[in-house]
């Protein structure tokens, strides 16, 4: 469903869209992109998702839509947050990780 690699233009837009929205509970952020213009932004959290997490994802999606929507490549943006225990190697990167916190 998703491409194996995020396009460079989308990575650039995500860098801007995520400003101010990364906080300590986020272990990683994966993004999926399909050639049809569908984007999925997934937060991997170190705790169960709360309303705050969905609000943050909505802000990121709105920011991304404002940036990437101008290029007409983004047709749909979906968001989800997942409680993820265990090693990062077990997390699905979708099309790629755009953030991963350092863990010891």
Tab-separated table of C-alpha atoms in Angstrom:
chain	number	residue	atom	x	y	z
A	1	UNK	CA	0.000	0.000	0.000
A	2	UNK	CA	2.753	2.477	0.930
A	3	UNK	CA	5.840	3.355	-1.070
A	4	UNK	CA	9.094	1.975	0.201
A	5	UNK	CA	10.631	5.455	0.458
A	6	UNK	CA	9.349	8.877	1.447
A	7	UNK	CA	9.726	11.538	-1.251
A	8	UNK	CA	12.199	14.296	-0.362
A	9	UNK	CA	9.542	17.013	-0.693
A	10	UNK	CA	7.363	15.201	1.885
A	11	UNK	CA	10.246	14.829	4.354
A	12	UNK	CA	10.878	18.572	4.068
A	13	UNK	CA	7.213	19.371	4.697
A	14	UNK	CA	7.117	16.998	7.679
A	15	UNK	CA	10.135	18.672	9.263
A	16	UNK	CA	8.195	21.916	9.322
A	17	UNK	CA	4.848	20.331	10.245
A	18	UNK	CA	6.388	18.624	13.303
A	19	UNK	CA	7.946	21.776	14.777
A	20	UNK	CA	6.808	22.094	18.384
A	21	UNK	CA	4.880	18.806	18.315
A	22	UNK	CA	7.543	16.347	19.452
A	23	UNK	CA	7.375	15.583	23.170
A	24	UNK	CA	8.972	13.013	25.524
A	25	UNK	CA	6.279	10.304	25.254
A	26	UNK	CA	6.916	9.860	21.521
A	27	UNK	CA	9.378	7.065	20.821
A	28	UNK	CA	9.205	7.366	17.052
A	29	UNK	CA	7.152	8.832	14.232
A	30	UNK	CA	6.597	6.779	11.090
A	31	UNK	CA	5.012	8.059	7.901
A	32	UNK	CA	3.471	6.098	5.078
A	33	UNK	CA	3.026	7.558	1.596
A	34	UNK	CA	1.346	6.060	-1.433
A	35	UNK	CA	1.555	7.220	-5.029
A	36	UNK	CA	-2.175	7.964	-4.893
A	37	UNK	CA	-1.441	10.776	-2.400
A	38	UNK	CA	-2.464	9.057	0.834
A	39	UNK	CA	-0.355	9.878	3.900
A	40	UNK	CA	-0.425	8.119	7.272
A	41	UNK	CA	1.328	9.696	10.257
A	42	UNK	CA	1.829	7.276	13.151
A	43	UNK	CA	3.123	8.163	16.617
A	44	UNK	CA	4.719	5.296	18.560
A	45	UNK	CA	4.299	6.136	22.246
A	46	UNK	CA	5.803	4.768	25.461
A	47	UNK	CA	2.338	4.871	27.085
A	48	UNK	CA	-1.284	4.401	26.089
A	49	UNK	CA	-2.525	7.130	23.707
A	50	UNK	CA	-4.456	10.010	25.253
A	51	UNK	CA	-6.585	12.818	23.797
A	52	UNK	CA	-3.500	15.042	23.835
A	53	UNK	CA	-1.759	12.709	21.380
A	54	UNK	CA	-4.617	12.871	18.889
A	55	UNK	CA	-4.741	16.650	19.228
A	56	UNK	CA	-1.012	16.820	18.490
A	57	UNK	CA	-1.446	14.555	15.455
A	58	UNK	CA	-4.283	16.751	14.223
A	59	UNK	CA	-2.000	19.795	14.466
A	60	UNK	CA	0.696	17.985	12.479
A	61	UNK	CA	-1.839	16.887	9.849
A	62	UNK	CA	-3.178	20.433	9.547
A	63	UNK	CA	0.340	21.837	9.218
A	64	UNK	CA	1.215	19.222	6.604
A	65	UNK	CA	-1.957	19.932	4.661
A	66	UNK	CA	-1.140	23.642	4.676
A	67	UNK	CA	2.366	22.941	3.340
A	68	UNK	CA	1.978	19.919	1.113
A	69	UNK	CA	-1.537	20.621	-0.087
A	70	UNK	CA	-0.201	23.425	-2.220
A	71	UNK	CA	1.677	20.870	-4.316
A	72	UNK	CA	-1.478	18.770	-4.902
A	73	UNK	CA	0.393	15.518	-4.226
A	74	UNK	CA	-1.343	14.962	-0.876
A	75	UNK	CA	-4.936	13.811	-1.304
A	76	UNK	CA	-5.633	12.322	2.138
A	77	UNK	CA	-3.973	12.436	5.569
A	78	UNK	CA	-4.697	9.825	8.243
A	79	UNK	CA	-3.255	9.774	11.754
A	80	UNK	CA	-2.870	7.174	14.479
A	81	UNK	CA	-1.031	6.728	17.739
A	82	UNK	CA	0.165	3.364	19.007
A	83	UNK	CA	1.390	2.214	22.401
A	84	UNK	CA	4.667	0.503	21.536
A	85	UNK	CA	6.699	-1.551	23.976
A	86	UNK	CA	9.724	-3.501	22.947
A	87	UNK	CA	12.622	-2.725	20.648
A	88	UNK	CA	12.315	-0.205	17.837
A	89	UNK	CA	13.280	-2.842	15.313
A	90	UNK	CA	9.808	-4.327	15.875
A	91	UNK	CA	8.050	-1.062	14.912
A	92	UNK	CA	6.682	-0.823	11.375
A	93	UNK	CA	8.444	2.093	9.642
A	94	UNK	CA	5.701	2.318	6.958
A	95	UNK	CA	7.520	4.337	4.251
A	96	UNK	CA	10.051	5.697	6.732
A	97	UNK	CA	10.722	7.117	10.166
A	98	UNK	CA	10.872	10.917	10.392
A	99	UNK	CA	11.727	10.944	14.107
A	100	UNK	CA	13.200	8.480	16.566
A	101	UNK	CA	14.209	9.399	20.087
A	102	UNK	CA	17.471	8.168	21.487
A	103	UNK	CA	16.988	5.238	23.842
A	104	UNK	CA	19.615	3.498	25.883
